[in-house]
PDB file of N, CA and C and ligand atoms in Angstrom:
ATOM      1  N   UNK A 897       2.872  55.962   4.725  1.00 50.00           N
ATOM      2  CA  UNK A 897       3.152  55.478   3.678  1.00 50.00           C
ATOM      3  C   UNK A 897       4.616  54.157   3.966  1.00 50.00           C
ATOM      4  N   UNK A 898       4.763  53.474   3.227  1.00 53.00           N
ATOM      5  CA  UNK A 898       5.117  52.433   3.754  1.00 53.00           C
ATOM      6  C   UNK A 898       5.481  51.900   2.324  1.00 53.00           C
ATOM      7  N   UNK A 899       6.455  51.545   1.866  1.00 56.00           N
ATOM      8  CA  UNK A 899       6.716  51.280   0.220  1.00 56.00           C
ATOM      9  C   UNK A 899       7.465  49.922   0.028  1.00 56.00           C
ATOM     10  N   UNK A 900       7.573  49.502   1.402  1.00 55.00           N
ATOM     11  CA  UNK A 900       7.757  47.423   1.042  1.00 55.00           C
ATOM     12  C   UNK A 900       6.435  47.043   0.724  1.00 55.00           C
ATOM     13  N   UNK A 901       6.906  46.696  -0.830  1.00 58.00           N
ATOM     14  CA  UNK A 901       6.272  46.191  -1.780  1.00 58.00           C
ATOM     15  C   UNK A 901       6.316  44.747  -1.499  1.00 58.00           C
ATOM     16  N   UNK A 902       5.626  44.209  -0.511  1.00 69.00           N
ATOM     17  CA  UNK A 902       5.750  42.972   0.253  1.00 69.00           C
ATOM     18  C   UNK A 902       4.246  41.953   0.692  1.00 69.00           C
ATOM     19  N   UNK A 903       3.306  42.799   0.207  1.00 86.00           N
ATOM     20  CA  UNK A 903       2.144  42.951   0.519  1.00 86.00           C
ATOM     21  C   UNK A 903       1.190  41.675  -0.398  1.00 86.00           C
ATOM     22  N   UNK A 904       1.283  40.800  -0.998  1.00 92.00           N
ATOM     23  CA  UNK A 904       0.569  40.309  -1.906  1.00 92.00           C
ATOM     24  C   UNK A 904      -0.633  39.627  -1.152  1.00 92.00           C
ATOM     25  N   UNK A 905      -1.561  39.097  -1.763  1.00 94.00           N
ATOM     26  CA  UNK A 905      -3.198  38.578  -1.567  1.00 94.00           C
ATOM     27  C   UNK A 905      -3.372  37.689  -2.423  1.00 94.00           C
ATOM     28  N   UNK A 906      -4.147  36.835  -2.384  1.00 96.00           N
ATOM     29  CA  UNK A 906      -5.159  36.179  -3.105  1.00 96.00           C
ATOM     30  C   UNK A 906      -5.836  36.359  -3.986  1.00 96.00           C
ATOM     31  N   UNK A 907      -5.901  35.564  -5.366  1.00 96.00           N
ATOM     32  CA  UNK A 907      -6.607  35.779  -6.854  1.00 96.00           C
ATOM     33  C   UNK A 907      -7.549  34.378  -7.107  1.00 96.00           C
ATOM     34  N   UNK A 908      -7.734  34.660  -7.927  1.00 97.00           N
ATOM     35  CA  UNK A 908      -8.804  33.296  -8.305  1.00 97.00           C
ATOM     36  C   UNK A 908      -8.986  34.056  -9.495  1.00 97.00           C
ATOM     37  N   UNK A 909      -8.977  33.307 -10.689  1.00 98.00           N
ATOM     38  CA  UNK A 909      -9.168  33.623 -12.452  1.00 98.00           C
ATOM     39  C   UNK A 909     -10.821  33.138 -11.217  1.00 98.00           C
ATOM     40  N   UNK A 910     -11.239  33.807 -13.077  1.00 98.00           N
ATOM     41  CA  UNK A 910     -12.323  33.267 -12.695  1.00 98.00           C
ATOM     42  C   UNK A 910     -12.637  32.850 -14.395  1.00 98.00           C
ATOM     43  N   UNK A 911     -11.773  32.717 -15.138  1.00 98.00           N
ATOM     44  CA  UNK A 911     -11.807  31.527 -16.269  1.00 98.00           C
ATOM     45  C   UNK A 911     -11.409  29.300 -15.626  1.00 98.00           C
ATOM     46  N   UNK A 912      -9.943  30.052 -15.308  1.00 98.00           N
ATOM     47  CA  UNK A 912      -9.464  28.815 -15.213  1.00 98.00           C
ATOM     48  C   UNK A 912      -9.511  27.831 -14.072  1.00 98.00           C
ATOM     49  N   UNK A 913      -9.343  28.378 -12.605  1.00 98.00           N
ATOM     50  CA  UNK A 913     -10.351  28.585 -11.157  1.00 98.00           C
ATOM     51  C   UNK A 913      -8.695  28.529 -11.135  1.00 98.00           C
ATOM     52  N   UNK A 914      -7.389  29.153 -11.546  1.00 98.00           N
ATOM     53  CA  UNK A 914      -6.310  28.941 -10.755  1.00 98.00           C
ATOM     54  C   UNK A 914      -6.155  29.937  -9.094  1.00 98.00           C
ATOM     55  N   UNK A 915      -5.081  28.669  -8.421  1.00 98.00           N
ATOM     56  CA  UNK A 915      -4.784  30.382  -7.194  1.00 98.00           C
ATOM     57  C   UNK A 915      -3.228  30.776  -7.474  1.00 98.00           C
ATOM     58  N   UNK A 916      -3.394  32.166  -7.074  1.00 96.00           N
ATOM     59  CA  UNK A 916      -2.290  32.343  -7.290  1.00 96.00           C
ATOM     60  C   UNK A 916      -1.853  34.093  -6.163  1.00 96.00           C
ATOM     61  N   UNK A 917      -0.772  34.299  -5.874  1.00 95.00           N
ATOM     62  CA  UNK A 917      -0.305  35.681  -5.123  1.00 95.00           C
ATOM     63  C   UNK A 917       0.072  35.956  -6.155  1.00 95.00           C
ATOM     64  N   UNK A 918      -0.737  37.692  -6.277  1.00 94.00           N
ATOM     65  CA  UNK A 918      -0.219  38.844  -6.908  1.00 94.00           C
ATOM     66  C   UNK A 918      -0.353  39.974  -5.222  1.00 94.00           C
ATOM     67  N   UNK A 919       0.496  40.565  -6.127  1.00 93.00           N
ATOM     68  CA  UNK A 919       0.276  42.367  -4.962  1.00 93.00           C
ATOM     69  C   UNK A 919      -1.001  42.963  -5.844  1.00 93.00           C
ATOM     70  N   UNK A 920      -2.007  43.503  -4.889  1.00 89.00           N
ATOM     71  CA  UNK A 920      -3.376  44.151  -5.487  1.00 89.00           C
ATOM     72  C   UNK A 920      -3.140  45.649  -6.025  1.00 89.00           C
ATOM     73  N   UNK A 921      -2.131  46.090  -5.377  1.00 91.00           N
ATOM     74  CA  UNK A 921      -1.350  47.716  -6.799  1.00 91.00           C
ATOM     75  C   UNK A 921      -0.717  47.514  -7.459  1.00 91.00           C
ATOM     76  N   UNK A 922      -1.105  45.856  -8.233  1.00 87.00           N
ATOM     77  CA  UNK A 922      -0.307  45.880  -9.904  1.00 87.00           C
ATOM     78  C   UNK A 922      -1.579  45.656 -10.341  1.00 87.00           C
ATOM     79  N   UNK A 923      -1.813  46.727 -10.774  1.00 85.00           N
ATOM     80  CA  UNK A 923      -3.089  46.810 -11.823  1.00 85.00           C
ATOM     81  C   UNK A 923      -2.662  46.227 -13.637  1.00 85.00           C
ATOM     82  N   UNK A 924      -3.212  46.020 -14.371  1.00 91.00           N
ATOM     83  CA  UNK A 924      -4.490  44.218 -14.147  1.00 91.00           C
ATOM     84  C   UNK A 924      -3.055  43.732 -13.528  1.00 91.00           C
ATOM     85  N   UNK A 925      -4.394  42.159 -12.713  1.00 95.00           N
ATOM     86  CA  UNK A 925      -3.731  41.806 -12.882  1.00 95.00           C
ATOM     87  C   UNK A 925      -4.140  40.279 -13.046  1.00 95.00           C
ATOM     88  N   UNK A 926      -3.089  39.439 -13.359  1.00 96.00           N
ATOM     89  CA  UNK A 926      -3.434  38.740 -15.006  1.00 96.00           C
ATOM     90  C   UNK A 926      -3.193  37.882 -13.650  1.00 96.00           C
ATOM     91  N   UNK A 927      -4.288  36.385 -14.529  1.00 97.00           N
ATOM     92  CA  UNK A 927      -3.468  34.586 -14.845  1.00 97.00           C
ATOM     93  C   UNK A 927      -2.477  34.563 -14.911  1.00 97.00           C
ATOM     94  N   UNK A 928      -1.677  34.164 -14.082  1.00 95.00           N
ATOM     95  CA  UNK A 928      -0.209  33.347 -14.328  1.00 95.00           C
ATOM     96  C   UNK A 928      -0.733  32.080 -15.304  1.00 95.00           C
ATOM     97  N   UNK A 929      -1.516  31.904 -15.415  1.00 97.00           N
ATOM     98  CA  UNK A 929      -1.798  30.162 -15.662  1.00 97.00           C
ATOM     99  C   UNK A 929      -1.783  30.547 -17.098  1.00 97.00           C
ATOM    100  N   UNK A 930      -3.783  31.139 -17.389  1.00 98.00           N
ATOM    101  CA  UNK A 930      -4.297  31.673 -18.651  1.00 98.00           C
ATOM    102  C   UNK A 930      -4.191  32.393 -19.697  1.00 98.00           C
ATOM    103  N   UNK A 931      -3.407  33.634 -18.957  1.00 97.00           N
ATOM    104  CA  UNK A 931      -3.370  34.636 -19.179  1.00 97.00           C
ATOM    105  C   UNK A 931      -4.220  35.914 -18.637  1.00 97.00           C
ATOM    106  N   UNK A 932      -5.424  35.475 -18.360  1.00 97.00           N
ATOM    107  CA  UNK A 932      -7.040  36.640 -18.571  1.00 97.00           C
ATOM    108  C   UNK A 932      -6.659  37.474 -16.924  1.00 97.00           C
ATOM    109  N   UNK A 933      -7.685  38.441 -17.117  1.00 97.00           N
ATOM    110  CA  UNK A 933      -7.617  38.900 -16.220  1.00 97.00           C
ATOM    111  C   UNK A 933      -8.906  39.633 -15.395  1.00 97.00           C
ATOM    112  N   UNK A 934      -9.485  37.798 -15.765  1.00 97.00           N
ATOM    113  CA  UNK A 934     -10.325  38.183 -14.949  1.00 97.00           C
ATOM    114  C   UNK A 934     -10.834  37.560 -13.715  1.00 97.00           C
ATOM    115  N   UNK A 935      -9.686  38.246 -13.248  1.00 97.00           N
ATOM    116  CA  UNK A 935      -9.235  37.123 -11.960  1.00 97.00           C
ATOM    117  C   UNK A 935      -9.846  38.281 -10.429  1.00 97.00           C
ATOM    118  N   UNK A 936     -10.496  37.782  -9.698  1.00 96.00           N
ATOM    119  CA  UNK A 936     -11.963  37.389  -8.151  1.00 96.00           C
ATOM    120  C   UNK A 936     -11.076  38.002  -7.514  1.00 96.00           C
ATOM    121  N   UNK A 937     -10.431  38.888  -5.985  1.00 95.00           N
ATOM    122  CA  UNK A 937      -9.764  38.001  -4.846  1.00 95.00           C
ATOM    123  C   UNK A 937     -10.374  37.462  -4.091  1.00 95.00           C
ATOM    124  N   UNK A 938      -9.865  36.156  -3.633  1.00 91.00           N
ATOM    125  CA  UNK A 938      -9.736  34.528  -2.708  1.00 91.00           C
ATOM    126  C   UNK A 938      -9.774  35.201  -1.922  1.00 91.00           C
TER     127      UNK A 938
HETATM  128 ZN1   ZN B 726      -6.189  32.217 -16.084  1.00 94.92          ZN
END
């Protein structure tokens, strides 16, 4: 187990196409720009 919480990955919003980094264990992942949960891993 590794509790060091620094492993972020890229996600892309399916609504506004914004690309951002977020921790994949943090659900739901929301777009920082429009607030949608409709995002995919990039
Ligand atoms: Zn968005």
